[in-house]
Short mmCIF file of C-alpha atoms in Angstrom, two decimals:
data_model
loop_
_atom_site.label_atom_id
_atom_site.label_comp_id
_atom_site.label_asym_id
_atom_site.label_seq_id
_atom_site.Cartn_x
_atom_site.Cartn_y
_atom_site.Cartn_z
CA MET A 1 -27.46 -21.97 6.00
CA SER A 2 -25.75 -21.05 2.72
CA LEU A 3 -22.23 -21.42 4.14
CA PHE A 4 -20.77 -24.87 4.61
CA LYS A 5 -17.35 -26.45 4.99
CA ARG A 6 -15.39 -28.76 2.75
CA GLY A 7 -12.39 -29.79 4.77
CA ASN A 8 -11.32 -26.60 6.56
CA VAL A 9 -12.45 -24.21 3.83
CA TRP A 10 -15.83 -22.45 3.78
CA TRP A 11 -18.03 -22.70 0.67
CA TYR A 12 -21.24 -20.84 -0.22
CA LYS A 13 -24.41 -22.16 -1.83
CA PHE A 14 -27.50 -20.12 -2.71
CA MET A 15 -30.28 -19.85 -5.30
CA HIS A 16 -31.03 -16.82 -7.44
CA ARG A 17 -33.72 -16.74 -10.16
CA GLY A 18 -33.76 -20.49 -10.33
CA GLN A 19 -29.98 -20.80 -10.69
CA MET A 20 -27.79 -22.47 -8.11
CA PHE A 21 -24.57 -20.67 -7.21
CA VAL A 22 -21.88 -22.75 -5.50
CA GLY A 23 -18.30 -21.70 -4.88
CA THR A 24 -15.39 -21.69 -2.51
CA THR A 25 -14.63 -18.62 -0.44
CA GLY A 26 -11.01 -19.75 -0.30
CA THR A 27 -10.75 -19.11 3.43
CA THR A 28 -11.02 -20.96 6.73
CA ASN A 29 -12.10 -17.78 8.52
CA ARG A 30 -15.88 -17.58 8.91
CA ASN A 31 -16.01 -13.77 8.91
CA ASP A 32 -14.03 -13.64 5.67
CA ALA A 33 -16.30 -16.30 4.23
CA LYS A 34 -19.42 -14.28 5.07
CA GLN A 35 -17.99 -11.27 3.28
CA LYS A 36 -17.07 -13.29 0.19
CA GLU A 37 -20.51 -14.91 0.19
CA ALA A 38 -22.14 -11.47 0.34
CA ASP A 39 -19.96 -10.30 -2.57
CA ALA A 40 -20.91 -13.40 -4.58
CA LYS A 41 -24.61 -12.70 -3.99
CA THR A 42 -24.19 -9.07 -5.02
CA ASP A 43 -22.47 -10.16 -8.23
CA ALA A 44 -25.19 -12.74 -8.90
CA TYR A 45 -27.94 -10.14 -8.45
CA LYS A 46 -26.13 -7.79 -10.83
CA GLY A 47 -25.60 -10.56 -13.35
CA ILE A 48 -21.83 -10.47 -12.96
CA THR A 49 -19.91 -13.71 -13.22
CA VAL A 50 -16.40 -13.88 -11.83
CA SER A 51 -14.21 -16.87 -12.55
CA ARG A 52 -12.33 -18.10 -9.49
CA LYS A 53 -10.52 -20.96 -11.20
CA ASP A 54 -7.51 -19.13 -12.55
CA ALA A 55 -6.71 -16.57 -9.87
CA PRO A 56 -2.95 -15.89 -10.04
CA THR A 57 -0.73 -16.33 -7.05
CA LEU A 58 0.65 -13.27 -5.29
CA ARG A 59 4.00 -14.00 -6.93
CA GLU A 60 2.43 -14.20 -10.40
CA PHE A 61 0.52 -10.97 -9.81
CA GLU A 62 3.66 -8.95 -9.08
CA GLN A 63 4.39 -7.89 -12.67
CA ARG A 64 0.86 -6.66 -13.32
CA PHE A 65 0.79 -4.81 -10.01
CA MET A 66 4.12 -3.09 -10.63
CA THR A 67 3.11 -2.15 -14.18
CA GLU A 68 0.09 -0.34 -12.72
CA ILE A 69 2.20 1.40 -10.07
CA GLN A 70 4.77 2.51 -12.64
CA ALA A 71 2.04 3.90 -14.89
CA ARG A 72 0.40 5.86 -12.07
CA ARG A 73 3.57 6.99 -10.29
CA SER A 74 5.98 7.50 -13.18
CA GLU A 75 6.83 10.98 -11.86
CA HIS A 76 7.71 9.55 -8.46
CA PRO A 77 10.44 6.94 -8.97
CA LYS A 78 11.01 6.64 -5.23
CA THR A 79 7.37 5.62 -4.77
CA VAL A 80 7.77 2.97 -7.46
CA THR A 81 10.90 1.67 -5.74
CA PHE A 82 9.06 1.67 -2.40
CA TYR A 83 6.27 -0.57 -3.74
CA LYS A 84 8.74 -2.86 -5.47
CA GLN A 85 10.67 -3.35 -2.23
CA LYS A 86 7.55 -3.89 -0.12
CA TYR A 87 6.06 -6.34 -2.61
CA ALA A 88 9.33 -8.25 -2.53
CA SER A 89 9.06 -8.42 1.27
CA LEU A 90 5.65 -10.11 0.91
CA LEU A 91 7.16 -12.76 -1.36
CA THR A 92 9.73 -13.75 1.25
CA PHE A 93 6.92 -15.62 3.04
CA GLU A 94 6.50 -18.63 0.76
CA ARG A 95 2.98 -19.55 1.88
CA LEU A 96 1.80 -16.06 1.01
CA ALA A 97 3.81 -15.78 -2.19
CA ASP A 98 2.43 -19.02 -3.64
CA ALA A 99 -1.16 -18.51 -2.49
CA PRO A 100 -3.79 -17.70 -5.16
CA LEU A 101 -5.13 -14.20 -4.62
CA ASP A 102 -8.63 -15.51 -3.86
CA ARG A 103 -7.26 -17.63 -1.00
CA ILE A 104 -5.51 -14.81 0.83
CA GLY A 105 -7.62 -14.08 3.92
CA HIS A 106 -7.22 -13.03 7.53
CA GLU A 107 -5.61 -16.30 8.60
CA LEU A 108 -2.80 -16.22 6.03
CA ILE A 109 -2.27 -12.49 6.51
CA SER A 110 -2.00 -13.03 10.25
CA GLN A 111 0.57 -15.79 9.71
CA PHE A 112 2.66 -13.45 7.56
CA THR A 113 2.38 -10.63 10.10
CA VAL A 114 3.56 -12.80 13.00
CA TRP A 115 6.35 -14.33 10.91
CA TYR A 116 7.59 -10.95 9.66
CA LEU A 117 7.52 -9.38 13.12
CA ASN A 118 9.73 -12.20 14.35
CA LYS A 119 12.41 -11.56 11.72
CA PRO A 120 12.56 -9.11 13.62
CA ARG A 121 10.99 -6.09 11.93
CA GLU A 122 9.67 -2.80 13.29
CA ARG A 123 5.89 -2.54 13.40
CA ALA A 124 6.03 0.39 10.98
CA THR A 125 7.98 -1.75 8.50
CA VAL A 126 5.41 -4.54 8.74
CA ASN A 127 2.60 -2.03 8.23
CA ARG A 128 4.14 -0.75 5.00
CA SER A 129 4.20 -4.32 3.64
CA LEU A 130 0.61 -4.91 4.76
CA ALA A 131 -0.46 -1.67 3.07
CA THR A 132 1.16 -2.87 -0.16
CA LEU A 133 -0.68 -6.20 0.09
CA ARG A 134 -3.93 -4.34 0.69
CA ARG A 135 -3.42 -2.21 -2.41
CA ALA A 136 -2.56 -5.26 -4.53
CA LEU A 137 -5.68 -7.16 -3.44
CA ARG A 138 -7.90 -4.13 -3.95
CA LEU A 139 -6.58 -3.78 -7.49
CA ALA A 140 -7.26 -7.48 -8.10
CA ALA A 141 -10.84 -6.98 -6.89
CA LYS A 142 -11.23 -3.85 -9.02
CA TRP A 143 -10.10 -5.80 -12.08
CA ARG A 144 -12.53 -8.64 -11.20
CA ILE A 145 -9.70 -11.13 -10.74
CA ILE A 146 -11.11 -11.88 -7.29
CA GLN A 147 -14.56 -11.17 -5.93
CA SER A 148 -13.44 -9.00 -3.05
CA ALA A 149 -10.40 -7.92 -1.08
CA PRO A 150 -10.20 -8.85 2.61
CA GLN A 151 -10.01 -6.12 5.23
CA ILE A 152 -6.39 -5.73 6.35
CA GLU A 153 -5.81 -4.03 9.67
CA MET A 154 -2.57 -2.24 10.38
CA LEU A 155 -0.60 -2.89 13.56
CA GLY A 156 -1.01 -0.28 16.26
CA ASP A 157 1.69 1.35 18.37
CA GLU A 158 4.13 2.07 15.58
CA ASN A 159 7.50 3.28 16.77
CA GLN A 160 7.34 6.93 15.81
CA ARG A 161 10.20 9.31 16.40
CA THR A 162 9.42 12.99 16.94
CA PHE A 163 12.18 15.54 17.21
CA VAL A 164 11.72 19.30 17.52
CA LEU A 165 14.68 21.45 16.50
CA SER A 166 14.92 24.52 18.70
CA ARG A 167 16.10 27.89 17.41
CA GLU A 168 19.23 27.62 19.54
CA MET A 169 20.06 24.17 18.15
CA GLU A 170 19.39 25.46 14.63
CA ARG A 171 21.91 28.29 15.05
CA THR A 172 24.51 25.93 16.53
CA TYR A 173 24.03 23.47 13.68
CA LEU A 174 24.21 26.07 10.90
CA GLN A 175 27.34 27.65 12.42
CA GLY A 176 29.07 24.30 12.42
CA CYS A 177 28.19 23.44 8.79
CA PRO A 178 30.28 24.18 5.70
CA THR A 179 28.66 26.94 3.63
CA HIS A 180 26.99 24.71 1.02
CA LEU A 181 25.43 22.46 3.68
CA ALA A 182 24.32 25.44 5.78
CA ASN A 183 22.57 26.92 2.74
CA PHE A 184 20.88 23.62 2.03
CA ALA A 185 19.78 23.19 5.65
CA ALA A 186 18.48 26.76 5.89
CA LEU A 187 16.40 26.32 2.74
CA SER A 188 14.97 23.06 4.05
CA LEU A 189 14.14 24.54 7.45
CA GLN A 190 12.50 27.66 6.03
CA THR A 191 10.44 25.92 3.33
CA GLY A 192 9.77 22.44 4.77
CA CYS A 193 10.97 20.88 1.52
CA ARG A 194 12.19 17.31 1.42
CA GLU A 195 15.77 16.56 0.44
CA SER A 196 14.74 15.22 -2.99
CA GLU A 197 12.58 18.30 -3.65
CA ILE A 198 15.49 20.65 -3.00
CA LEU A 199 17.91 18.59 -5.07
CA GLU A 200 15.54 18.75 -8.05
CA LEU A 201 15.20 22.56 -7.95
CA GLN A 202 16.37 24.46 -11.02
CA TRP A 203 17.16 28.15 -11.36
CA LYS A 204 13.95 28.67 -13.33
CA ASP A 205 12.03 27.45 -10.27
CA ILE A 206 13.26 30.35 -8.16
CA THR A 207 11.77 33.86 -8.26
CA TRP A 208 13.67 36.36 -6.16
CA GLU A 209 11.08 39.15 -6.24
CA PRO A 210 7.58 39.00 -4.69
CA VAL A 211 4.87 37.63 -6.97
CA GLY A 212 1.18 38.44 -6.62
CA LYS A 213 0.26 38.81 -2.95
CA SER A 214 3.48 37.25 -1.65
CA LYS A 215 5.78 39.44 0.43
CA LEU A 216 8.93 37.56 -0.59
CA GLY A 217 10.24 35.61 -3.52
CA ILE A 218 8.90 32.11 -4.22
CA ILE A 219 10.16 28.70 -5.24
CA HIS A 220 8.30 26.22 -7.42
CA VAL A 221 8.69 22.70 -6.04
CA ARG A 222 8.18 19.94 -8.59
CA GLY A 223 7.12 16.32 -8.12
CA THR A 224 5.65 16.68 -4.64
CA LYS A 225 3.21 14.25 -3.02
CA SER A 226 0.75 17.07 -2.38
CA LYS A 227 -1.41 18.40 -5.22
CA ASN A 228 -0.65 21.89 -3.93
#
């Protein structure tokens, strides 16, 4: 068997082309260890060597992660703020914050999840933090800082709120609004635009007359999440 334990941590050991490969998986979870062993073998077969000695802690990785997010989401400052806040939430759990990236596995992630739920936090809130951790570890794996990123499962049964505004309620609401708010609400209801998208509209983004095959005027919404 190529997996063995030193203390509570699993290590791998295998031969390839006459060379012995030995290393720690950094985890006490056998399933995680098997995955990391498989990744190590794949790297060995491809002739890739990954150093595991100097993996940064999650806390030390924050600046590099946020620099990447800012570069890729510079047009979406709210998204950048979202990741900054969620990364900060991960660092509130000291054991996770001070763990080297290559030692973050299912066991430690589970400890964080249970701890954060007991703060208490909504399941949706915990999931957003877990998604941020998943993205950070995948980036670390992509940059060859760690051999692989563990699978991170989201919590089920998120508390989702669904509300359908009827036509009658819409009329009642608009009649009770001051003019500027009624105009804003009507535009939002008719277009489906988010608050930030409407606030960023400029006069040059609005065409009153039909364009092309459209039957009415159009608005050009900037900085949306959708490519369309």
